[in-house]
Coordinates of C-alpha atoms in Angstrom, one line a residue:
M1 CA 18.7 -9.8 -0.2
S2 CA 18.5 -13.6 -0.1
T3 CA 14.7 -13.4 -0.1
V4 CA 14.8 -11.5 -3.3
W5 CA 17.2 -14.1 -4.9
K6 CA 14.7 -16.8 -4.2
N7 CA 11.8 -14.8 -5.7
M8 CA 13.9 -14.1 -8.8
K9 CA 14.9 -17.7 -9.2
R10 CA 11.2 -18.7 -9.1
T11 CA 10.3 -16.1 -11.7
L12 CA 13.2 -15.7 -14.1
A13 CA 15.4 -17.8 -16.4
P14 CA 19.0 -18.4 -15.4
E15 CA 20.4 -16.2 -18.2
E16 CA 18.3 -13.3 -17.0
L17 CA 19.7 -13.5 -13.5
E18 CA 23.3 -13.5 -14.8
E19 CA 22.6 -10.3 -16.7
A20 CA 21.3 -8.5 -13.6
I21 CA 23.1 -9.8 -10.6
P22 CA 26.9 -9.8 -9.8
S23 CA 28.5 -13.1 -10.8
D24 CA 29.2 -14.1 -7.2
A25 CA 25.8 -13.2 -5.8
E26 CA 24.4 -16.7 -5.9
E27 CA 27.5 -18.1 -4.4
I28 CA 27.2 -15.7 -1.5
L29 CA 23.4 -16.0 -1.0
H30 CA 23.4 -19.8 -0.9
H31 CA 26.6 -20.2 1.0
D32 CA 27.7 -22.7 -1.7
H33 CA 31.2 -23.2 -0.2
V34 CA 30.4 -26.8 0.5
R35 CA 32.0 -30.2 0.2
P36 CA 30.4 -33.2 -1.3
G37 CA 28.4 -35.4 1.0
W38 CA 25.3 -35.3 3.1
S39 CA 22.7 -32.9 1.6
G40 CA 20.4 -32.8 4.6
A41 CA 17.0 -34.3 5.3
V42 CA 14.9 -33.4 2.3
W43 CA 12.0 -35.4 3.7
L44 CA 12.0 -33.3 6.9
D45 CA 11.7 -30.1 4.8
K46 CA 8.7 -31.6 2.9
V47 CA 7.0 -32.7 6.1
L48 CA 7.4 -29.3 7.7
E49 CA 6.0 -27.6 4.5
W50 CA 3.0 -29.8 4.8
I51 CA 2.5 -29.1 8.5
V52 CA 2.7 -25.3 8.0
G53 CA 0.6 -25.5 4.8
A54 CA -2.0 -27.5 6.7
A55 CA -2.0 -24.9 9.5
I56 CA -2.7 -22.2 6.9
L57 CA -5.5 -24.1 5.2
A58 CA -7.0 -25.1 8.6
E59 CA -7.0 -21.6 9.8
L60 CA -8.5 -20.5 6.4
V61 CA -11.4 -22.9 6.9
V62 CA -11.9 -21.8 10.5
I63 CA -12.0 -18.1 9.6
L64 CA -14.4 -18.7 6.7
L65 CA -16.6 -20.8 9.0
N66 CA -16.6 -18.0 11.5
I67 CA -17.8 -15.5 8.8
M68 CA -20.6 -17.8 7.8
V69 CA -21.7 -18.4 11.4
R70 CA -21.7 -14.6 12.1
L71 CA -23.7 -13.9 9.0
I72 CA -26.3 -16.5 9.9
T73 CA -26.6 -16.1 13.7
G74 CA -25.0 -12.7 14.3
D75 CA -22.5 -14.3 16.8
S76 CA -18.9 -15.2 16.4
V77 CA -17.3 -18.6 17.2
L78 CA -15.4 -17.9 20.4
W79 CA -12.7 -20.6 20.1
T80 CA -11.3 -19.2 16.8
Q81 CA -9.0 -17.0 18.7
E82 CA -7.2 -19.9 20.4
V83 CA -7.0 -21.9 17.2
S84 CA -5.7 -18.8 15.4
E85 CA -2.9 -18.4 18.0
I86 CA -1.7 -21.9 17.5
A87 CA -1.8 -21.5 13.7
L88 CA 0.1 -18.3 13.9
L89 CA 2.9 -19.7 16.1
T90 CA 3.1 -22.7 13.8
I91 CA 3.4 -20.6 10.7
A92 CA 5.9 -18.1 12.3
F93 CA 8.3 -20.6 13.9
L94 CA 8.0 -23.7 11.8
G95 CA 7.7 -21.6 8.6
G96 CA 10.7 -19.5 9.9
A97 CA 12.7 -22.7 10.3
I98 CA 11.8 -23.8 6.8
A99 CA 12.9 -20.4 5.4
Y100 CA 16.4 -20.7 7.0
P101 CA 18.0 -23.5 5.0
K102 CA 16.3 -22.1 1.8
G103 CA 18.2 -18.8 2.3
A104 CA 14.9 -17.0 2.4
H105 CA 15.5 -14.9 5.5
M106 CA 16.3 -11.2 4.9
S107 CA 20.0 -10.4 5.2
V108 CA 22.3 -7.6 4.2
Q109 CA 24.7 -8.8 1.5
A110 CA 26.1 -5.4 0.2
L111 CA 29.4 -5.7 2.2
I112 CA 29.8 -9.5 1.7
M113 CA 29.6 -9.2 -2.1
R114 CA 32.7 -6.9 -2.0
L115 CA 34.9 -9.2 0.2
P116 CA 37.7 -11.3 -1.3
P117 CA 36.4 -14.8 -2.4
A118 CA 38.7 -16.5 -0.1
W119 CA 37.0 -15.0 3.0
K120 CA 33.5 -16.0 2.0
P121 CA 33.5 -19.7 3.1
Y122 CA 34.7 -18.6 6.6
L123 CA 32.0 -15.9 6.8
A124 CA 29.3 -18.3 5.7
A125 CA 30.3 -20.8 8.4
L126 CA 30.5 -18.1 11.0
V127 CA 26.9 -17.0 10.2
D128 CA 25.6 -20.6 10.5
W129 CA 27.4 -21.0 13.9
L130 CA 25.9 -17.8 15.2
V131 CA 22.4 -19.0 14.1
F132 CA 23.0 -22.2 15.9
V133 CA 24.1 -20.5 19.1
M134 CA 21.1 -18.1 19.0
S135 CA 18.5 -20.8 18.3
A136 CA 19.9 -23.4 20.7
G137 CA 20.2 -20.7 23.4
A138 CA 16.6 -19.6 22.8
F139 CA 15.3 -23.1 23.2
A140 CA 17.3 -23.7 26.4
L141 CA 16.0 -20.4 27.9
F142 CA 12.4 -21.3 27.0
V143 CA 12.4 -24.8 28.5
P144 CA 11.6 -23.6 32.1
T145 CA 8.6 -21.7 30.6
L146 CA 7.4 -24.8 28.9
A147 CA 7.7 -26.8 32.1
Q148 CA 5.5 -24.3 33.9
Q149 CA 2.8 -24.5 31.2
I150 CA 2.3 -28.3 31.4
D151 CA -0.6 -28.1 33.9
E152 CA -2.1 -24.8 32.5
R153 CA -5.1 -24.8 30.2
T154 CA -6.5 -22.4 27.6
P155 CA -9.7 -20.7 28.8
I156 CA -12.2 -21.9 26.1
L157 CA -11.0 -25.1 24.5
Q158 CA -9.1 -26.2 27.6
L159 CA -6.1 -27.1 25.5
P160 CA -2.7 -27.5 27.3
V161 CA -0.9 -24.2 27.1
F162 CA 2.2 -26.4 26.6
W163 CA 0.9 -27.3 23.1
V164 CA 0.3 -23.6 22.2
S165 CA 4.0 -22.8 23.0
L166 CA 5.4 -25.9 21.4
P167 CA 5.8 -24.4 17.9
F168 CA 8.4 -21.9 19.2
S169 CA 10.4 -24.6 20.8
A170 CA 10.2 -26.9 17.8
G171 CA 11.2 -24.0 15.5
M172 CA 14.3 -23.2 17.5
V173 CA 15.4 -26.9 17.6
L174 CA 14.8 -27.2 13.8
I175 CA 16.8 -24.0 13.1
A176 CA 19.7 -25.3 15.2
W177 CA 19.5 -28.7 13.3
F178 CA 19.4 -27.0 9.9
A179 CA 22.4 -24.9 10.9
L180 CA 24.4 -28.0 11.7
I181 CA 23.4 -29.6 8.4
K182 CA 24.6 -26.5 6.6
L183 CA 27.8 -26.6 8.5
W184 CA 28.3 -30.3 7.7
R185 CA 28.1 -29.5 4.0
Q186 CA 30.8 -26.7 4.1
E187 CA 34.5 -27.0 4.0
R188 CA 35.9 -28.5 7.2
R189 CA 38.7 -25.9 7.6
A190 CA 36.3 -23.0 7.3
V191 CA 33.8 -24.6 9.7
L192 CA 36.5 -25.2 12.4
T193 CA 38.0 -21.8 12.0
A194 CA 34.5 -20.2 12.2
A195 CA 33.7 -22.3 15.3
V196 CA 36.8 -20.9 17.1
I197 CA 35.8 -17.3 16.2
A198 CA 32.1 -17.9 17.2
A199 CA 33.3 -19.4 20.5
A200 CA 35.5 -16.4 21.1
M201 CA 32.6 -14.0 20.5
V202 CA 30.4 -15.9 22.9
A203 CA 33.1 -15.9 25.5
V204 CA 33.6 -12.2 25.2
V205 CA 29.8 -11.6 25.8
V206 CA 29.7 -14.1 28.7
L207 CA 32.7 -12.5 30.5
A208 CA 31.8 -8.9 29.7
P209 CA 29.1 -7.9 32.4
P210 CA 31.7 -6.7 35.0
L211 CA 33.0 -4.2 32.5
F212 CA 29.6 -2.6 32.2
Y213 CA 28.7 -2.7 35.9
Y214 CA 29.3 1.1 36.2
A215 CA 28.6 2.0 32.6
S216 CA 25.8 4.4 31.7
P217 CA 22.8 3.1 29.8
N218 CA 23.9 5.2 26.8
V219 CA 27.3 3.5 26.7
L220 CA 25.7 0.1 27.0
L221 CA 23.2 0.9 24.2
G222 CA 26.0 2.2 22.0
V223 CA 28.0 -1.0 22.4
V224 CA 25.0 -3.1 21.6
L225 CA 24.1 -1.1 18.6
A226 CA 27.6 -1.5 17.3
V227 CA 27.3 -5.2 17.8
L228 CA 24.0 -5.2 16.0
F229 CA 25.4 -3.5 12.9
L230 CA 28.5 -5.7 13.0
L231 CA 26.3 -8.8 12.9
L232 CA 24.2 -7.2 10.2
F233 CA 27.1 -6.5 7.9
L234 CA 28.5 -10.0 8.5
G235 CA 25.4 -11.3 6.7
L236 CA 23.6 -12.8 9.7
P237 CA 19.8 -12.8 8.9
I238 CA 18.1 -9.7 10.2
A239 CA 15.7 -11.7 12.4
F240 CA 18.5 -13.4 14.3
V241 CA 20.4 -10.1 14.6
L242 CA 17.4 -8.4 16.3
A243 CA 17.0 -11.3 18.8
L244 CA 20.7 -11.5 19.6
A245 CA 21.0 -7.7 20.1
S246 CA 18.1 -7.8 22.6
G247 CA 19.6 -10.7 24.5
I248 CA 23.1 -9.1 24.7
Y249 CA 21.7 -5.8 26.0
L250 CA 19.7 -7.5 28.8
Y251 CA 22.6 -9.7 29.7
L252 CA 25.3 -7.1 29.8
G253 CA 23.0 -4.6 31.6
G254 CA 21.7 -7.1 34.1
I255 CA 18.4 -5.4 33.7
S256 CA 16.2 -8.4 33.2
D257 CA 16.3 -12.2 32.9
V258 CA 17.5 -13.0 29.4
S259 CA 14.7 -15.6 29.2
A260 CA 12.5 -12.6 28.4
I261 CA 13.8 -12.8 24.8
P262 CA 12.3 -16.1 23.8
I263 CA 9.1 -15.3 25.8
G264 CA 8.9 -12.0 24.0
M265 CA 9.4 -13.7 20.6
A266 CA 6.7 -16.2 21.3
S267 CA 4.3 -13.3 22.3
G268 CA 5.4 -11.1 19.3
A269 CA 4.0 -13.6 16.8
K270 CA 0.5 -13.6 18.4
G271 CA -2.3 -11.3 17.3
F272 CA -5.4 -12.1 15.2
V273 CA -4.6 -9.3 12.7
L274 CA -1.3 -11.0 11.8
L275 CA -3.2 -13.9 10.3
A276 CA -4.0 -11.6 7.4
I277 CA -0.3 -11.7 6.4
P278 CA -0.1 -15.4 5.3
F279 CA -3.6 -15.1 3.7
F280 CA -2.7 -12.0 1.6
I281 CA 0.6 -13.6 0.6
L282 CA -1.3 -16.7 -0.4
A283 CA -3.9 -14.8 -2.4
G284 CA -1.1 -12.8 -4.2
T285 CA 0.9 -15.9 -4.9
I286 CA -2.1 -17.6 -6.5
M287 CA -2.7 -14.6 -8.7
N288 CA 0.9 -14.4 -9.7
S289 CA 1.2 -18.2 -10.4
A290 CA -2.0 -18.2 -12.5
G291 CA -0.9 -15.1 -14.5
L292 CA -4.0 -13.0 -13.6
T293 CA -2.0 -9.8 -13.7
L294 CA -2.2 -9.7 -17.5
P295 CA -5.9 -8.8 -17.8
L296 CA -5.2 -5.8 -15.5
A297 CA -2.2 -4.7 -17.6
K298 CA -4.2 -4.9 -20.8
L299 CA -7.1 -2.9 -19.3
V300 CA -4.8 -0.1 -18.2
D301 CA -3.0 -0.2 -21.6
A302 CA -6.4 0.3 -23.3
L303 CA -7.2 3.2 -21.1
I304 CA -3.9 5.2 -21.0
G305 CA -1.4 3.4 -23.2
H306 CA -1.7 6.1 -25.9
L307 CA -0.3 8.8 -23.6
R308 CA 3.3 10.0 -24.0
G309 CA 5.4 7.4 -22.2
G310 CA 2.9 4.8 -23.2
L311 CA 3.5 1.4 -21.5
L312 CA 5.7 3.0 -18.8
Q313 CA 2.6 4.9 -17.7
V314 CA 0.8 1.6 -17.8
V315 CA 3.4 0.1 -15.5
V316 CA 2.8 2.8 -12.8
V317 CA -1.0 2.4 -12.8
T318 CA -0.8 -1.4 -13.0
M319 CA 1.5 -1.4 -10.0
Y320 CA -0.9 0.9 -8.1
I321 CA -3.7 -1.6 -8.7
F322 CA -1.8 -4.8 -8.2
S323 CA -0.3 -3.5 -4.9
G324 CA -3.8 -3.9 -3.5
I325 CA -3.7 -7.6 -4.3
S326 CA -0.4 -9.1 -3.4
G327 CA 0.5 -7.1 -0.3
S328 CA 4.2 -7.6 -1.2
K329 CA 6.2 -5.0 -3.1
V330 CA 8.8 -7.5 -4.2
A331 CA 6.0 -9.7 -5.6
D332 CA 4.5 -6.7 -7.3
V333 CA 7.8 -6.0 -9.1
A334 CA 8.3 -9.6 -10.2
A335 CA 4.6 -10.1 -11.3
V336 CA 4.1 -6.8 -13.2
G337 CA 7.6 -6.8 -14.6
T338 CA 7.4 -10.3 -16.1
T339 CA 3.8 -9.8 -17.3
M340 CA 4.6 -6.6 -19.2
R341 CA 8.2 -7.5 -20.3
G342 CA 7.2 -8.7 -23.7
M343 CA 5.0 -5.7 -24.4
L344 CA 7.7 -3.3 -23.4
E345 CA 10.5 -5.0 -25.4
E346 CA 8.2 -5.1 -28.5
R347 CA 7.7 -1.4 -28.3
K348 CA 11.4 -0.8 -27.8
Y349 CA 11.4 0.9 -24.3
P350 CA 14.9 1.1 -22.8
R351 CA 15.4 -1.6 -20.3
G352 CA 17.1 0.8 -17.9
E353 CA 14.1 3.1 -17.9
V354 CA 11.8 0.1 -17.3
V355 CA 13.9 -0.9 -14.2
A356 CA 13.7 2.7 -13.0
V357 CA 9.9 3.0 -13.4
L358 CA 9.3 -0.5 -11.8
S359 CA 11.4 0.4 -8.8
A360 CA 9.9 3.9 -8.4
S361 CA 6.4 2.3 -8.7
A362 CA 7.2 -0.2 -6.0
I363 CA 8.2 2.6 -3.6
M364 CA 5.0 4.4 -4.5
G365 CA 3.0 1.3 -3.6
E366 CA 4.3 1.0 -0.1
T367 CA 1.1 2.6 1.4
I368 CA -1.5 0.9 -0.9
P369 CA -3.8 -1.5 1.0
P370 CA -3.4 -4.4 1.8
S371 CA 0.3 -3.6 2.3
I372 CA 1.9 -6.0 4.8
V373 CA 3.7 -3.0 6.3
L374 CA 0.3 -1.3 7.0
L375 CA -1.0 -4.5 8.6
V376 CA 2.0 -4.9 10.8
L377 CA 1.9 -1.2 11.8
G378 CA -1.7 -1.5 12.7
S379 CA -0.9 -4.5 15.0
I380 CA 1.9 -2.7 16.9
T381 CA 0.5 0.8 17.3
T382 CA -2.7 2.4 18.5
I383 CA -3.7 3.4 14.9
S384 CA -6.4 1.1 13.5
T385 CA -5.7 -0.9 10.4
T386 CA -8.8 0.6 8.7
T387 CA -7.4 4.2 9.3
L388 CA -4.1 3.2 7.9
F389 CA -5.7 1.6 4.8
L390 CA -7.7 4.7 4.1
A391 CA -4.7 7.0 4.8
G392 CA -2.5 5.2 2.3
F393 CA -4.5 5.8 -0.9
L394 CA -3.8 9.5 -1.5
P395 CA 0.0 9.6 -0.7
A396 CA 0.5 6.7 -3.1
A397 CA -1.7 8.4 -5.7
F398 CA 0.4 11.6 -5.3
L399 CA 3.7 9.8 -5.7
A400 CA 2.2 7.9 -8.7
L401 CA 1.4 11.2 -10.4
V402 CA 5.0 12.4 -9.6
V403 CA 6.4 9.2 -11.3
M404 CA 4.0 9.5 -14.3
A405 CA 4.9 13.2 -14.7
L406 CA 8.6 12.3 -14.9
V407 CA 7.8 9.5 -17.4
F408 CA 6.0 12.1 -19.5
L409 CA 8.9 14.5 -19.4
R410 CA 11.5 11.9 -20.2
A411 CA 9.5 10.1 -22.9
R412 CA 10.8 11.9 -25.9
K413 CA 14.5 11.5 -24.9
Q414 CA 14.1 7.8 -23.8
G415 CA 12.2 6.6 -26.8
G416 CA 9.7 3.8 -26.9
V417 CA 6.5 3.6 -28.9
A418 CA 3.1 4.5 -27.3
S419 CA 0.2 2.2 -27.8
P420 CA -2.4 3.2 -30.4
K421 CA -5.5 4.8 -28.9
A422 CA -7.9 2.0 -28.2
T423 CA -11.4 2.1 -29.4
W424 CA -14.3 2.1 -27.0
R425 CA -15.1 -1.4 -28.0
A426 CA -11.6 -2.6 -27.2
R427 CA -11.8 -0.8 -23.8
G428 CA -15.1 -2.4 -23.1
S429 CA -13.7 -5.9 -23.9
A430 CA -10.6 -5.3 -21.8
T431 CA -12.8 -4.1 -18.9
F432 CA -14.9 -7.3 -19.2
F433 CA -11.9 -9.6 -18.9
A434 CA -10.2 -7.6 -16.2
L435 CA -13.2 -6.9 -14.0
P436 CA -13.2 -10.2 -12.1
T437 CA -9.6 -9.6 -11.2
L438 CA -10.2 -5.9 -10.4
L439 CA -13.0 -6.9 -8.0
L440 CA -10.5 -8.5 -5.7
P441 CA -8.6 -5.4 -4.4
V442 CA -11.8 -3.4 -4.5
G443 CA -13.7 -6.0 -2.5
M444 CA -10.9 -6.4 0.0
V445 CA -10.5 -2.7 0.7
G446 CA -14.3 -2.1 0.6
G447 CA -14.9 -5.0 3.1
I448 CA -12.4 -3.6 5.6
L449 CA -13.3 0.1 5.3
S450 CA -17.0 -0.6 5.6
G451 CA -16.5 -2.5 8.8
F452 CA -18.2 -5.5 7.4
A453 CA -15.2 -7.7 8.2
T454 CA -11.8 -7.6 9.8
P455 CA -8.6 -7.6 7.7
T456 CA -8.1 -11.2 8.6
E457 CA -11.6 -12.2 7.5
V458 CA -11.3 -10.2 4.3
S459 CA -7.9 -11.8 3.5
S460 CA -9.4 -15.3 3.9
V461 CA -12.2 -14.4 1.5
A462 CA -9.6 -13.0 -0.9
V463 CA -7.9 -16.5 -0.9
A464 CA -11.2 -18.2 -1.6
Y465 CA -12.0 -15.7 -4.4
A466 CA -8.5 -16.1 -5.9
F467 CA -9.1 -19.9 -6.2
V468 CA -12.5 -19.3 -7.8
L469 CA -10.8 -17.0 -10.4
V470 CA -8.2 -19.5 -11.1
A471 CA -10.8 -22.2 -11.7
A472 CA -12.9 -19.8 -13.9
Y473 CA -10.0 -18.7 -16.0
R474 CA -8.6 -22.2 -16.1
R475 CA -5.1 -20.8 -15.6
G476 CA -3.8 -23.0 -12.8
S477 CA -2.2 -26.4 -13.0
K478 CA -3.0 -29.4 -10.9
K479 CA 0.0 -28.5 -8.7
L480 CA -1.1 -24.9 -8.1
L481 CA -2.3 -25.4 -4.6
G482 CA 0.8 -27.3 -3.5
D483 CA 3.2 -24.9 -5.2
T484 CA 1.5 -21.8 -3.8
L485 CA 1.3 -23.2 -0.3
R486 CA 5.0 -24.1 -0.3
E487 CA 5.9 -20.6 -1.4
T488 CA 3.5 -19.1 1.1
T489 CA 4.9 -21.1 4.0
T490 CA 8.4 -19.8 3.3
T491 CA 7.5 -16.2 2.8
A492 CA 4.9 -15.9 5.6
G493 CA 7.2 -17.8 8.0
M494 CA 10.0 -15.4 7.2
V495 CA 7.8 -12.3 7.7
L496 CA 6.2 -13.5 10.9
F497 CA 9.6 -14.7 12.3
I498 CA 11.0 -11.2 11.8
I499 CA 7.9 -9.7 13.6
A500 CA 8.5 -12.1 16.5
A501 CA 12.2 -11.3 16.7
A502 CA 11.7 -7.5 16.5
S503 CA 9.2 -7.6 19.4
P504 CA 11.8 -8.0 22.2
L505 CA 14.1 -5.5 20.6
A506 CA 11.4 -2.9 20.5
Q507 CA 10.7 -3.5 24.2
T508 CA 14.5 -3.4 24.9
L509 CA 14.9 0.0 23.2
A510 CA 11.9 1.3 25.0
L511 CA 13.5 0.1 28.3
A512 CA 16.7 1.8 27.3
G513 CA 14.8 5.1 27.0
V514 CA 15.7 5.6 23.3
S515 CA 12.4 7.4 22.7
Q516 CA 13.2 10.0 25.4
Q517 CA 16.7 10.4 24.1
I518 CA 15.4 11.1 20.6
H519 CA 12.9 13.6 22.0
D520 CA 15.6 15.4 24.0
L521 CA 17.8 15.5 20.9
M522 CA 15.0 17.1 18.8
S523 CA 14.0 19.5 21.6
G524 CA 17.6 20.7 21.6
L525 CA 17.2 21.5 18.0
G526 CA 14.3 23.9 18.7
D527 CA 11.1 21.8 19.1
S528 CA 10.4 22.3 15.4
P529 CA 8.0 19.8 13.8
V530 CA 9.7 20.6 10.4
L531 CA 13.1 19.6 11.7
F532 CA 11.6 16.5 13.4
M533 CA 10.0 15.4 10.1
L534 CA 13.3 16.1 8.2
F535 CA 15.2 14.1 10.8
T536 CA 12.7 11.3 10.4
V537 CA 13.0 11.1 6.7
I538 CA 16.8 11.0 6.7
L539 CA 17.0 8.5 9.6
L540 CA 14.4 6.1 8.3
T541 CA 15.7 6.2 4.7
I542 CA 19.1 5.1 6.1
M543 CA 17.5 2.5 8.3
G544 CA 15.4 1.2 5.4
Q545 CA 18.7 0.5 3.6
L546 CA 20.3 -1.3 6.5
L547 CA 17.3 -3.2 7.9
E548 CA 14.9 -3.5 5.0
G549 CA 11.5 -2.0 5.3
L550 CA 9.6 -4.3 7.6
P551 CA 12.2 -4.7 10.4
A552 CA 12.8 -1.0 10.4
V553 CA 9.1 -0.3 10.8
L554 CA 8.9 -2.8 13.7
I555 CA 11.7 -1.2 15.5
F556 CA 11.2 2.5 14.9
A557 CA 7.4 2.9 14.7
P558 CA 6.7 2.3 18.4
L559 CA 9.6 4.6 19.3
L560 CA 8.9 7.5 17.1
L561 CA 5.1 7.7 16.8
P562 CA 4.6 8.9 20.4
I563 CA 7.3 11.6 19.8
A564 CA 5.5 12.7 16.6
T565 CA 2.4 13.4 18.6
E566 CA 4.3 15.5 21.1
F567 CA 5.6 17.6 18.3
G568 CA 2.1 18.2 17.0
V569 CA 2.4 15.9 14.0
S570 CA -0.6 13.8 13.1
P571 CA 0.2 10.1 13.9
V572 CA -1.6 9.1 10.7
Q573 CA 0.5 11.5 8.6
Y574 CA 3.6 10.4 10.4
A575 CA 2.9 6.7 9.7
M576 CA 2.7 7.4 6.0
V577 CA 5.9 9.4 6.0
L578 CA 7.6 6.7 8.0
I579 CA 6.5 3.9 5.7
I580 CA 7.5 5.7 2.5
S581 CA 10.9 6.8 3.9
M582 CA 11.7 3.2 4.7
G583 CA 10.4 2.2 1.3
I584 CA 12.8 4.5 -0.5
G585 CA 15.6 3.1 1.6
S586 CA 14.7 -0.5 1.0
F587 CA 14.3 -0.1 -2.8
A588 CA 17.2 2.3 -3.4
P589 CA 20.7 1.2 -4.3
P590 CA 23.1 -0.1 -3.1
A591 CA 21.2 -2.4 -0.8
G592 CA 17.7 -1.9 -2.1
V593 CA 16.3 -5.4 -2.8
G594 CA 13.4 -4.3 -5.0
F595 CA 15.8 -2.6 -7.4
Y596 CA 17.7 -5.8 -8.1
V597 CA 14.4 -7.7 -8.7
A598 CA 13.5 -5.0 -11.2
C599 CA 16.9 -5.3 -12.9
A600 CA 16.3 -9.1 -13.2
T601 CA 12.8 -8.8 -14.6
A602 CA 13.8 -6.2 -17.2
R603 CA 17.0 -8.2 -18.1
E604 CA 19.2 -5.1 -17.5
T605 CA 22.5 -4.7 -15.7
V606 CA 22.6 -2.8 -12.4
E607 CA 25.1 -0.3 -13.7
N608 CA 23.0 0.8 -16.7
S609 CA 19.8 0.8 -14.6
L610 CA 21.3 3.2 -12.1
K611 CA 21.7 5.9 -14.7
H612 CA 18.0 5.9 -15.3
F613 CA 16.9 5.5 -11.7
W614 CA 18.5 8.5 -10.0
P615 CA 16.0 11.1 -11.5
Y616 CA 13.1 9.0 -10.3
L617 CA 14.6 8.5 -6.8
I618 CA 15.2 12.3 -6.5
A619 CA 11.6 13.0 -7.7
L620 CA 10.2 10.5 -5.1
F621 CA 12.3 12.1 -2.3
I622 CA 10.9 15.5 -3.2
G623 CA 7.4 14.0 -3.3
L624 CA 8.0 12.6 0.2
L625 CA 9.1 16.0 1.5
V626 CA 5.8 17.4 0.2
L627 CA 3.9 14.6 2.0
A628 CA 5.8 15.4 5.2
A629 CA 4.9 19.1 4.9
V630 CA 1.2 18.7 3.9
P631 CA -0.9 16.6 6.3
W632 CA -3.9 16.7 4.0
F633 CA -2.8 13.9 1.7
S634 CA -2.6 11.5 4.6
T635 CA -5.5 12.7 6.8
F636 CA -8.3 13.7 4.3
L637 CA -9.8 10.3 3.7
P638 CA -9.7 9.0 7.3
A639 CA -11.2 12.3 8.4
L640 CA -13.9 12.1 5.7
A641 CA -14.8 8.6 7.0
G642 CA -15.0 10.0 10.6
L643 CA -12.0 7.9 11.8
I644 CA -9.9 10.9 12.9
P645 CA -10.9 14.6 13.5
F646 CA -10.6 17.1 10.6

């Protein structure tokens, strides 16, 4: 939830935050139980931001150069893969390090918010000690690998492999350093008490292997999962929980060298398609910062604003379109919510209903390209990104219609004034001003689906086009590039760091035979695809609450997709059900982060918003069950394009 807090603080005024978030939320999320004194090395933070920002821009130039060379000569530049690998590792681990002291890493705060205030300084210090232990331990375990790579060279550019792996080592050292800085700023008594507790926890793990010598794999796995959820509810950032759980399982089981964890993390952040993530985030951030959502909202208002439900219908459709630009659902909620807030308040729409529609629309948009979750899923499974992009349109459209139908039915009771029906001249004018912005998602999706360019290449062109739009509209300030790059380094670093941390855990769960155990469990229930899909929906909705959407996808998609195939379920359909299930979990109360962003943007309390949201949540869940029962929604477009059989 700390990521959401940062997004809200960038977008909203302080008084708006106070209305939407519990009074102690900022205290918890920022670990503000500190004593006066050393505030940390601000200069180091700025240097790191410039290094990661330079890596993003350098890779952007390299990708655009590769596109130009391919268009002119028909050949690709071979060395781009090696440069991309270095850039990705720099963004993932130095960006992940930047995100830690800013409180931008995903963490579960639902339990912490309900603890007595006196406990919170101790818990904050304990979290920082555990982060220090994990990062320092990962660096120590990775040093032998670094030493082995000193004399190795990359195949094309002949760069030392040592330099390729250096960002991981530097990131771990920096995170450990930032943890010590945070501990220095906190109350001495809380820090010392937490140090004793952390040392005791480490000692228990170090001395525990003999107890598990004769234990079955299931017992070991159960203990590790219990530790995982304990750490999760203590508020430890999810990425660190995933890495620690993997290391504890391997250490207690004596199955493999624990050094496989840092090696797995370094490998997990590689992959050319992952470069699309920082580029899409950067493009969406530029659009948000320059206020280019407004022309889209005005166009949709001119087209359908006169329908019953008026601007709430406009919110749903605008979210559908804008989801194809930003790639981030939290960014969608903040951008569309703040853009349309004045229009909604002017026409007297209930704030609670606005929160409900924003949250429901964010869930609907989970499968709209270029969703970050779709990109990640394409990188960790055998399903192509193009197939996933095509498959996502109709499920999202169906859920959008479900939400719009409910808006229509509730409109008379909820109130609000619909827009007057726009003239054709007004519609033409709105189209003219919105068309340049609208071309961005259409061009991105069209470029990928046509096979003209890879997702990474399309995302780089999207960034360049976004800058052109900003210049044409003259919306951006002189600081736009620096501001958007800083925000992108934090967000992209956090996302890629989670992907890296989830990689060894996914391998560990596969090693533990979790997939086979789930298959055996479902076979015991009768080998029914219907039961399997229902089990999936319930499991992943719960996991979406606990782990947020992206980490849950990273862990469960590789485990469950092969099982779905064995049950006769289309992997493409299953991928859509998986993503939307986790989307419902990650946006639904009490831990759904998007819901709190929507509360803040609409200036409404959580309690009042909940009364309006439940009908939408139930409607979406029923819509999800329809998608789980009817493969056509997910498979029609990919089959029509010849990507999968009919």
